[in-house]
Coordinates of C-alpha atoms in Angstrom, one line a residue:
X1 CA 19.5 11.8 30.8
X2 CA 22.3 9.0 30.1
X3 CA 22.8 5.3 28.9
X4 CA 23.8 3.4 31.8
X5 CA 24.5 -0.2 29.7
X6 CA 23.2 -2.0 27.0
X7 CA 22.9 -6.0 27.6
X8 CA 22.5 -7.9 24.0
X9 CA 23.0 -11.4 25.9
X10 CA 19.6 -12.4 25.1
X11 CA 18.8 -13.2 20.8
X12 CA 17.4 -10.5 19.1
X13 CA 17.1 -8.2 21.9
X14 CA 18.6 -6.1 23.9
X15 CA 18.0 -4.5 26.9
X16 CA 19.1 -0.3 27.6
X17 CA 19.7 0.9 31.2
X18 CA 19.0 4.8 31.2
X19 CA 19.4 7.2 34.1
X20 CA 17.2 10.0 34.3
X21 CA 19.1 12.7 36.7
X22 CA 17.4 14.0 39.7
X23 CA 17.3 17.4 39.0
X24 CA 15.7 16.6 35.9
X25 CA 13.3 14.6 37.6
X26 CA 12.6 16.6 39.7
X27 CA 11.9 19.9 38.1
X28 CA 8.9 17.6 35.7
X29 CA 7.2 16.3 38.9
X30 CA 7.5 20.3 40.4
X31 CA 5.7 21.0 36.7
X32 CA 3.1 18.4 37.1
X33 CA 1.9 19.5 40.8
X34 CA 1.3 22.6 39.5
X35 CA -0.9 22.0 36.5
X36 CA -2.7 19.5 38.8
X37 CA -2.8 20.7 42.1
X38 CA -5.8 23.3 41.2
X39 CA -7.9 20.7 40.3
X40 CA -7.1 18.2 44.1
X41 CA -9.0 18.4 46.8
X42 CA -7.8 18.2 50.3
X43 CA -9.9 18.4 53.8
X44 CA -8.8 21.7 55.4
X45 CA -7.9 23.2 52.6
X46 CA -9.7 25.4 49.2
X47 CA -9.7 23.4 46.3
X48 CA -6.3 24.2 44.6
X49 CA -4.5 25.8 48.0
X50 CA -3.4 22.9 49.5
X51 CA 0.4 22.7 49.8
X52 CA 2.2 19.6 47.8
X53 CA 3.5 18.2 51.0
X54 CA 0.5 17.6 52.1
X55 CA -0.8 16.1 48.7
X56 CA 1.6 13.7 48.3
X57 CA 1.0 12.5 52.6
X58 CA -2.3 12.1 51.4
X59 CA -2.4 10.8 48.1
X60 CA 1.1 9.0 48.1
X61 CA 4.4 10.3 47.8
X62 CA 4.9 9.3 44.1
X63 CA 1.5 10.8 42.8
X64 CA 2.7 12.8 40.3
X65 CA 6.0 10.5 39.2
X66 CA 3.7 8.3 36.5
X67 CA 2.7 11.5 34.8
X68 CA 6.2 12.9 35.0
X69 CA 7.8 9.7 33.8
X70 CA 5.2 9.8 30.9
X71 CA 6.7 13.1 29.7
X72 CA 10.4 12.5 30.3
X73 CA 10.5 8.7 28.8
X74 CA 10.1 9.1 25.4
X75 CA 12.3 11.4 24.6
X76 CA 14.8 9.7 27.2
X77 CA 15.0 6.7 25.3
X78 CA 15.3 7.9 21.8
X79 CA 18.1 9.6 23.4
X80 CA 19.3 6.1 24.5
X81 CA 18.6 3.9 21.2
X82 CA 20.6 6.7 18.9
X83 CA 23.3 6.4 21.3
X84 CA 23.5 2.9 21.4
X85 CA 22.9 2.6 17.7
X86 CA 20.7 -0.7 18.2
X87 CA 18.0 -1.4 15.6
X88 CA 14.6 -1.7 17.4
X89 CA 11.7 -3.4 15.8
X90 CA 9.8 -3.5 18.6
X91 CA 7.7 -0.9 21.1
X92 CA 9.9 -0.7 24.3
X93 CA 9.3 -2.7 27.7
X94 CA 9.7 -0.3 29.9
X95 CA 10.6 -1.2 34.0
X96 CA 11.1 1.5 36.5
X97 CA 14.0 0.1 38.5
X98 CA 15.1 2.8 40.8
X99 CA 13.1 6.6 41.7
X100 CA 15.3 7.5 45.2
X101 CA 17.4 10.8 46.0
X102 CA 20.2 9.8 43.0
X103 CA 17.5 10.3 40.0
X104 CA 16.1 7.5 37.8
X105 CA 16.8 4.6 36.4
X106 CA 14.2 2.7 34.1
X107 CA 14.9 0.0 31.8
X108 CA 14.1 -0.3 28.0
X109 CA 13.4 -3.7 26.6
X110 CA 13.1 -3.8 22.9
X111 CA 13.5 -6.6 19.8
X112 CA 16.1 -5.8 17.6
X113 CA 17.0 -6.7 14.1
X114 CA 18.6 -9.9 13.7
X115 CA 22.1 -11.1 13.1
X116 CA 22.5 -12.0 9.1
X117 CA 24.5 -13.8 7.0
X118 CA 24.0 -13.9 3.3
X119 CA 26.1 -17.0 1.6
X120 CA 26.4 -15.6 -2.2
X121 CA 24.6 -12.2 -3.8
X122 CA 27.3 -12.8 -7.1
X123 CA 26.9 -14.1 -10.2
X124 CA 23.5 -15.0 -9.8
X125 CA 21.4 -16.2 -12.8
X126 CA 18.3 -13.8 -14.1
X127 CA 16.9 -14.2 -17.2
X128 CA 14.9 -11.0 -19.1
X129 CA 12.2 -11.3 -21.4
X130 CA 12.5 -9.4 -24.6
X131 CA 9.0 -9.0 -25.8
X132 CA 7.6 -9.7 -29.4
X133 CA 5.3 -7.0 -30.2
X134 CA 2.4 -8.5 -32.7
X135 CA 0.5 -6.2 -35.1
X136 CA -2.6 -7.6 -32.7
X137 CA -0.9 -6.4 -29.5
X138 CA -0.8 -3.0 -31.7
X139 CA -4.3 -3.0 -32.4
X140 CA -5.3 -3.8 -28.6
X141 CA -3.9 -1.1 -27.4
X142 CA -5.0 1.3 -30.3
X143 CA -8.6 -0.1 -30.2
X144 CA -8.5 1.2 -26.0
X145 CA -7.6 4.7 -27.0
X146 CA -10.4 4.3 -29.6
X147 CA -13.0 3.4 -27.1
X148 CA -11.7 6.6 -25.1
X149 CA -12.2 8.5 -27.7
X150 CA -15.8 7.4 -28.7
X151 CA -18.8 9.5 -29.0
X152 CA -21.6 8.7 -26.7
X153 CA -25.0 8.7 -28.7
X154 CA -28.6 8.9 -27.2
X155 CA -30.6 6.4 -28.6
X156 CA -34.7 7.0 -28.8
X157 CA -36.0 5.4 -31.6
X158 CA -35.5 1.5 -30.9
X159 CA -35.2 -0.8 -28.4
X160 CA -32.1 -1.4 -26.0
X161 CA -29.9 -3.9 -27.4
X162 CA -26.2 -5.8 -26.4
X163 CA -23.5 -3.2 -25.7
X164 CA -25.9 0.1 -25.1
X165 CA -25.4 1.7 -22.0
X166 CA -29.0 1.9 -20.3
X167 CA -29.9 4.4 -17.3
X168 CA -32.6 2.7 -15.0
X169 CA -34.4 2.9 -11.9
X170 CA -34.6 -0.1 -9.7
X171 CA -35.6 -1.9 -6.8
X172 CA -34.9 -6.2 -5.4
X173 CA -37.5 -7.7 -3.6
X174 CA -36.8 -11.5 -2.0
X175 CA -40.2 -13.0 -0.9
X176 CA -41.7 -9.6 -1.8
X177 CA -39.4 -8.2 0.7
X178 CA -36.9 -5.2 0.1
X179 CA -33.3 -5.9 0.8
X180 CA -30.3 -3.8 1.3
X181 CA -28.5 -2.9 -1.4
X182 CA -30.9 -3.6 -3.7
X183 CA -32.6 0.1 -4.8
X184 CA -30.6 2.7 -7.0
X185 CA -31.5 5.4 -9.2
X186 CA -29.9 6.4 -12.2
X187 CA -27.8 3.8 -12.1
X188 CA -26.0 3.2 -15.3
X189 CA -25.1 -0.6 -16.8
X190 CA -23.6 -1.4 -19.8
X191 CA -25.5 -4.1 -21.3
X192 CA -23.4 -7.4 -21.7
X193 CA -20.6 -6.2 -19.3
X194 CA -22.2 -8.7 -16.8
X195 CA -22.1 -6.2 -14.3
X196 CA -25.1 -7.6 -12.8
X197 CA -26.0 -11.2 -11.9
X198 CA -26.6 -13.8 -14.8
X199 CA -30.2 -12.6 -16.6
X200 CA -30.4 -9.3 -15.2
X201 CA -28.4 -7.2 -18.1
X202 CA -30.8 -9.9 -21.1
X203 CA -33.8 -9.4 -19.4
X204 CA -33.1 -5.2 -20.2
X205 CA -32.8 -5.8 -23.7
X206 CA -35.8 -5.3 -25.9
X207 CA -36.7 -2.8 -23.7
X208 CA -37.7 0.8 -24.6
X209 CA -37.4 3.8 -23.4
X210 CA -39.7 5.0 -20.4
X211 CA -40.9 1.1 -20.1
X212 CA -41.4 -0.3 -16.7
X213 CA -40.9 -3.7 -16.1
X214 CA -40.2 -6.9 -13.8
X215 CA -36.7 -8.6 -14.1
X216 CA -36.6 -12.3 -12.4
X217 CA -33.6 -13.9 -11.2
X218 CA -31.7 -16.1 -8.9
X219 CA -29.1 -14.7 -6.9
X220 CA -25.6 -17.6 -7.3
X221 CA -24.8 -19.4 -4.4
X222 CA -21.5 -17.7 -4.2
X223 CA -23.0 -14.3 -3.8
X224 CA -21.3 -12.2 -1.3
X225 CA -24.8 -11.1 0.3
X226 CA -25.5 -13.7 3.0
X227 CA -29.7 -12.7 3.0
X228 CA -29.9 -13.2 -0.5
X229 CA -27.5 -15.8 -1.8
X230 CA -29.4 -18.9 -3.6
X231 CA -32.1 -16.9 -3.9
X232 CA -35.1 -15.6 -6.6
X233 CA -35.6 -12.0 -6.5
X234 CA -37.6 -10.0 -8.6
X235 CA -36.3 -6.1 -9.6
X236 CA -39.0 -3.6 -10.3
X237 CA -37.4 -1.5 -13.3
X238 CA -37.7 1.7 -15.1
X239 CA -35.6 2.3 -18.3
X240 CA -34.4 6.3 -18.5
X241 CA -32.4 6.4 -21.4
X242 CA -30.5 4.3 -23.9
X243 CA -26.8 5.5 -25.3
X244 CA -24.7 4.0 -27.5
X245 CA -20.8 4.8 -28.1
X246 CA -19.7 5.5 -31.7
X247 CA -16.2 4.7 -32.6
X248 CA -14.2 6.9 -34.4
X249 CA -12.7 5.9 -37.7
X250 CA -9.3 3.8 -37.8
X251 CA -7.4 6.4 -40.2
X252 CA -5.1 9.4 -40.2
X253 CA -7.3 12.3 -38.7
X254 CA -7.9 9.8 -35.4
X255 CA -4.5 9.7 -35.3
X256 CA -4.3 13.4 -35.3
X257 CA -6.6 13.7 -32.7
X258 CA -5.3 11.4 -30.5
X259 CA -1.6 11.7 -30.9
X260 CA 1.4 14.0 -32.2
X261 CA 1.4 11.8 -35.8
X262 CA -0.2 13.2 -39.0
X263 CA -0.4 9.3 -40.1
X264 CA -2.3 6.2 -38.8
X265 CA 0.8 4.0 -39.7
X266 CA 2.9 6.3 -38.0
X267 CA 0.9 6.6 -34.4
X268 CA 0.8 2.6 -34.3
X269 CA 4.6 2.9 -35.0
X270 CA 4.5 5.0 -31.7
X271 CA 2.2 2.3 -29.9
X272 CA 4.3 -0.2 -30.7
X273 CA 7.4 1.7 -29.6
X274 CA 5.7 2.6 -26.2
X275 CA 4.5 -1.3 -25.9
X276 CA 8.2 -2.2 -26.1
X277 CA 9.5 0.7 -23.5
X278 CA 7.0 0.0 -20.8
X279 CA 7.5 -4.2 -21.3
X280 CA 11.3 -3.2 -21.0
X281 CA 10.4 -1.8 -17.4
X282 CA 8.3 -4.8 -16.6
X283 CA 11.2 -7.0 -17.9
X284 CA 13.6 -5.0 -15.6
X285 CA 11.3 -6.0 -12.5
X286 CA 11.2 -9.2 -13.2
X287 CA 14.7 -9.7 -13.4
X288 CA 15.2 -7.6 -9.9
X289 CA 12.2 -10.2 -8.3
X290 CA 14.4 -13.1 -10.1
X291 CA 17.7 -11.3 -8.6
X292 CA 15.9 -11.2 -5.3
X293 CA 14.5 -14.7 -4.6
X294 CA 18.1 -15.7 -5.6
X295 CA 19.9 -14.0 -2.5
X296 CA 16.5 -14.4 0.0
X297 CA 17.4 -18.0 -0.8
X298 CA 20.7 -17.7 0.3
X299 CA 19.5 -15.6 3.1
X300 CA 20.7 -17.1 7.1
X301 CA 18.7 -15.5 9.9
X302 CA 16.8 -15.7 12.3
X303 CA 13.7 -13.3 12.2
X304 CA 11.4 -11.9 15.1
X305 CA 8.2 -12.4 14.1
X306 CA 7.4 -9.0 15.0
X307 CA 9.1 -7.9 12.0
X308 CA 6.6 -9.5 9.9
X309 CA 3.4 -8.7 12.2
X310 CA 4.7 -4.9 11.6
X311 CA 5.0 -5.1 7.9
X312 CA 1.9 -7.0 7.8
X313 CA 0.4 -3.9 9.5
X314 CA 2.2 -1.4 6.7
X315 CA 1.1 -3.6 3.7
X316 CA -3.0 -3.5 5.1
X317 CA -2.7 -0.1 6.0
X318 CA -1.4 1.1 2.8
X319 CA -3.9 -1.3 0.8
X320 CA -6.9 0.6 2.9
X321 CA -5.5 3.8 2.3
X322 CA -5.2 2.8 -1.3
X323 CA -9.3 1.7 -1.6
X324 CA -9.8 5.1 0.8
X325 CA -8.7 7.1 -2.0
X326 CA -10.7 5.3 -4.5
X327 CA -13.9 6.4 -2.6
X328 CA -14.2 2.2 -1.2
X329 CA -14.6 2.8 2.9
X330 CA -12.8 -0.7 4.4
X331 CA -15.4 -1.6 6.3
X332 CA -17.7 -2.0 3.5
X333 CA -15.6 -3.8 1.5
X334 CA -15.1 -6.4 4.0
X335 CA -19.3 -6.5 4.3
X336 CA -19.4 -7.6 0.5
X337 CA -16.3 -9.7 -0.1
X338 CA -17.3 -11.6 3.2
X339 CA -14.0 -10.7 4.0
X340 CA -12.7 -10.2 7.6
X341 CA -9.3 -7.9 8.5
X342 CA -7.9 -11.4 9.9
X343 CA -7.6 -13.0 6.8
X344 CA -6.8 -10.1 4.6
X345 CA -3.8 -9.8 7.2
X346 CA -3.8 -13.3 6.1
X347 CA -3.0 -12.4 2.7
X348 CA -0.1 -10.0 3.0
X349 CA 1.4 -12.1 5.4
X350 CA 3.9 -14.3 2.8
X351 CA 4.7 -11.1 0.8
X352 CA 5.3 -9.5 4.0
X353 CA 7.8 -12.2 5.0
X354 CA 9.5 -11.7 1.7
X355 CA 9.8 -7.8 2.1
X356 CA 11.8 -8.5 5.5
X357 CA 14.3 -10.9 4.1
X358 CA 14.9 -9.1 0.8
X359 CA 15.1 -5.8 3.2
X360 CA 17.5 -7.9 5.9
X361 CA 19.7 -9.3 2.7
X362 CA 20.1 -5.9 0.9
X363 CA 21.6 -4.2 4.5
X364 CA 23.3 -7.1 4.7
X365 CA 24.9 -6.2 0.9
X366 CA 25.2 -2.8 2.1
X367 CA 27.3 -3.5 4.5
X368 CA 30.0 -6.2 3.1
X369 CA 30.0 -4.2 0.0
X370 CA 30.1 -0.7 2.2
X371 CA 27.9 0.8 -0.3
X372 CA 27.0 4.6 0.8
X373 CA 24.9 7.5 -0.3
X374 CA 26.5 10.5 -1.0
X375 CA 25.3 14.2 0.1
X376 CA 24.4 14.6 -3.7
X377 CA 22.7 11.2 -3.8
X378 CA 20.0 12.5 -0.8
X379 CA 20.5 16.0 -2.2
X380 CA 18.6 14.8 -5.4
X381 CA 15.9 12.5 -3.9
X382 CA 14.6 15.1 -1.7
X383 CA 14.6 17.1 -5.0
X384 CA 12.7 14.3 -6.7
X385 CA 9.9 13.9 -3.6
X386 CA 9.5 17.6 -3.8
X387 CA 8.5 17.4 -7.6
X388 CA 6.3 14.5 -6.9
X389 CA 4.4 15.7 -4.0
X390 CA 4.5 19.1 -5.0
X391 CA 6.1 20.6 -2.0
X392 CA 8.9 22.7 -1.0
X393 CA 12.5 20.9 -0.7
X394 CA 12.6 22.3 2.8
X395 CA 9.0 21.1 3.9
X396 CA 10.1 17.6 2.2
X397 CA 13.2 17.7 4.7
X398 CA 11.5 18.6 8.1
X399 CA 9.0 15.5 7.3
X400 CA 11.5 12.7 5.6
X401 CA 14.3 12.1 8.2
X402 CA 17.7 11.9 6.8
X403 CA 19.4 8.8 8.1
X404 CA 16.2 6.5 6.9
X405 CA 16.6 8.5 3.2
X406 CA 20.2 7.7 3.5
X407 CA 19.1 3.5 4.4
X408 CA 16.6 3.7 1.7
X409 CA 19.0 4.5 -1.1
X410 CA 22.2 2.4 0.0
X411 CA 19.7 -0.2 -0.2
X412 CA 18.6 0.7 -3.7
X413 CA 22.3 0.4 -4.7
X414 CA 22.7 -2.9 -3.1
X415 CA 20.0 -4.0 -5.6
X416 CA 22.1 -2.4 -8.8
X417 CA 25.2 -3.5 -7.6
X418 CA 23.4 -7.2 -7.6
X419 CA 22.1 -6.7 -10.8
X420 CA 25.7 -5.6 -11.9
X421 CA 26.9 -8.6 -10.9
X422 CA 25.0 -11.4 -11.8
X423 CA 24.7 -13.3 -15.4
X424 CA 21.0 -12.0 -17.3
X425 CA 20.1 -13.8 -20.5
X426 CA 17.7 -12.3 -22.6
X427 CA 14.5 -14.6 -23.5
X428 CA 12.1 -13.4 -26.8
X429 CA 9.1 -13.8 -25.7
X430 CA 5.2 -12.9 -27.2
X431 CA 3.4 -10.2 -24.8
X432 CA 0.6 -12.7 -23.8
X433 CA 3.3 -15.5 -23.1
X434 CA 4.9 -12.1 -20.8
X435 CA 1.7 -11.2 -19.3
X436 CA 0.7 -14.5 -18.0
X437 CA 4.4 -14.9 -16.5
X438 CA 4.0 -11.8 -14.5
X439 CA 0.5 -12.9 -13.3
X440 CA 1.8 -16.6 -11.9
X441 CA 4.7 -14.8 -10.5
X442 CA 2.5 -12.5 -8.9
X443 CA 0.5 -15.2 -7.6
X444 CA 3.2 -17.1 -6.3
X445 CA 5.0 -14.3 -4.3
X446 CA 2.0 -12.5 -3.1
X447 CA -0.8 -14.5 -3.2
X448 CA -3.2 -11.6 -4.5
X449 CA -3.0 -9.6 -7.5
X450 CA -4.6 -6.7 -6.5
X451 CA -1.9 -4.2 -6.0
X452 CA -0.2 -5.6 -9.2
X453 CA -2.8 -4.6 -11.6
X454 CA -1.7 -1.8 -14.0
X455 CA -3.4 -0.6 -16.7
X456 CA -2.3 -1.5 -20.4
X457 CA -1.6 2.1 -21.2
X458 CA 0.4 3.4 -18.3
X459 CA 3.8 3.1 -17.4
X460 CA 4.5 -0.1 -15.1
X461 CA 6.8 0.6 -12.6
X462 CA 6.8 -1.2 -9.6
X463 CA 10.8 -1.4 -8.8
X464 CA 10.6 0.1 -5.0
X465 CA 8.1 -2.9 -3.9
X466 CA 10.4 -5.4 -3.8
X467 CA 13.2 -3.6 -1.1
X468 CA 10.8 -0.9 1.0

């Protein structure tokens, strides 16, 4: 197997010529007619016992060439795209052009990455925020680990009230009808988390223990459910049990339980330092995202738009593997956001556009700036992925191909050696006055905010997203 020519005359796209020799050729089609010969039948002849000369005068001379081309093509043209060092994006087109008595030759069409120029990636302006840490950003976070920590309290000798968690039995009926989705058992509601739709969670309360009872309401006309949207319902209910969480005490032995510190003052010390680290990482992101709108606008090129349709496709797919392993089947979710895949492929699609540029622009950095990873540098991620997925190094190696390791972390250079390079000022900020600047840029580059939620007590660290 050889590459013949590669044309690049048309934009974005270039064309292979490969030539498949005959022997090669051949020996696949000899293969074929003998795993499928048993199975043919011929006049005049057993099933199976019927020469191939004859099979291919009756069935065609090229009967078994599809199924050998099917075997030898894929490997033949990864030959050819590594050879010609071309960057597909695309599936090939592939066109048989010649099968005589030299071998083959087939033609592989495929969209490639486009040409890019990048007008400045210096000195570009970033500003970090420095957060403020207030004793009430202290006490937030100190009054989550307290909620963590609180004792859970059966209640039997009063009725349920605001902030109980009730177990009940229940069942919707809509013009005395039953609907889907509308019976559980067990189920457990905290009582004012407005879990439920408005007057469902006050109608509980009041309620004791082992009482069974009607709860009336009127379903919004927003409701996701299209058969019971705008309309009354009536739940038949059955109160289990009522629990209550206790708090532990703000003082030095909770800080003992919950920490390293022997004193109160000491732990929030601790919160506050942690507040400050993981805002630091946040602030370091935001200056990256800042860093990279600056050289996506100074970004030239023209892009296929199957580069976007396949990054589209990565960003849903990830997304439903993410709500997979949160026990959320896709399907379903769809059924009760009244969401369709079309327009949550909808949704990815400007974040998607971004991830190509800032991906095209950092190569392009790579490049001029001939950034490189060293045998060491790909020698220690593979030892990183092995810690984090918990496998051998050499299982991580026969899975994680090289060459795209060695892309990923020129590419992660590019971005320090931007960040080198451009002017940061540093901007005191409050937390909230932080928090609501990450949520508009959030909104603004990705138009959704659910892959950007983080909880206030873990580590944010979303650096990767904006080059992978």
């Amino acid at each position: 197997m050889s590459l013949k020519s590669v044309d690049t005359s048309e934009k974005n796209t270039a064309v292979l010529e490969i030539e498949i020799a005959k022997n090669i050729f051949d020996e696949t089609v000899t293969k074929i007619f003998r795993a499928k010969a048993a199975n043919m039948s011929v006049p005049g002849f057993r099933k199976g016992k019927a020469p191939r000369n004859i099979i291919e005068k009756m069935y065609g001379k090229g009967v078994f060439y599809e199924e050998a081309l099917n075997e030898l093509l894929p490997q033949a043209v990864d030959e050819a795209v590594a050879e010609s060092k071309i960057k597909q994006v695309s599936r090939p087109e592939i066109d048989v052009k010649e099968i005589d008595e030299n071998g083959v030759v087939v033609t592989a069409k495929f969209t490639v990455k486009p040409e890019v120029e990048i007008k400045n990636y210096k000195n570009l302006e970033a500003s970090k925020t420095v957060v403020i840490v207030s004793p009430e950003d202290i006490d937030k976070e100190v009054e989550a680990v307290r909620k963590r920590n609180a004792r859970s309290i059966e209640i039997t000798d009063r009725p349920a009230q605001k902030d109980d968690e009730v177990n009940i039995d229940f069942e919707g009926f809509v013009d005395d009808i039953p609907f889907e989705g509308g019976k559980a058992d067990g189920h457990k509601l905290k009582l004012g988390s407005g879990e439920f739709i408005p007057g469902f969670e006050d109608q509980i309360t009041g309620k004791n223990i082992g009482d069974e009872f009607d709860v009336n309401v009127t379903f919004p006309e927003d409701y996701h459910g299209e058969d019971v949207k705008g309309k009354e319902a009536v739940f038949k209910v059955k109160l289990n049990e009522i629990r209550y969480e206790e708090l532990p005490e703000l003082d030095d032995e909770f800080a003992q339980d919950v920490s390293e510190f022997d004193t109160l003052e000491a732990y929030r010390e601790d919160v506050k330092s942690k507040i400050k680290e993981r805002n630091n990482k946040r602030a370091d992101v935001s200056v990256e995202e800042q860093l990279v709108d600056g050289i996506i606008a100074n970004l030239e090129a023209d892009i296929p738009e199957i580069m976007i349709t396949n990054e589209v496709d990565n960003q849903f797919q990830d997304y439903a593997y993410r709500m997979q392993s949160q026990g959320i089947d896709m399907d379903m979710y769809m059924k009760y956001t009244g969401m369709t895949a079309e327009a949550m492929r909808g949704q990815f699609k400007d974040n998607a556009e971004r991830q190509v540029k800032t991906r095209l622009a950092l190569e392009k950095i790579v490049a001029l700036e001939n950034i490189e990873a060293s045998e060491e540098d790909i020698e220690k991620e593979y030892d990183k992925m092995a810690e984090a997925y918990k496998m051998e190094k050499d299982q991580i190696k026969e899975r994680v191909d090289a060459n795209m390791l060695k892309e990923d972390i020129t590419v992660r250079k590019a971005v320090e050696f931007v960040k080198e390079n451009a002017n940061i000022t540093e901007v005191e900020k409050t937390l909230k006055e932080f928090e609501e600047e990450l949520h508009k840029h959030n909104h603004d580059h990705h138009g959704h905010d659910h892959d950007h939620d983080h909880d206030d007590d873990e580590d944010f660290d979303d650096g990767e997203d904006i080059y992978e």
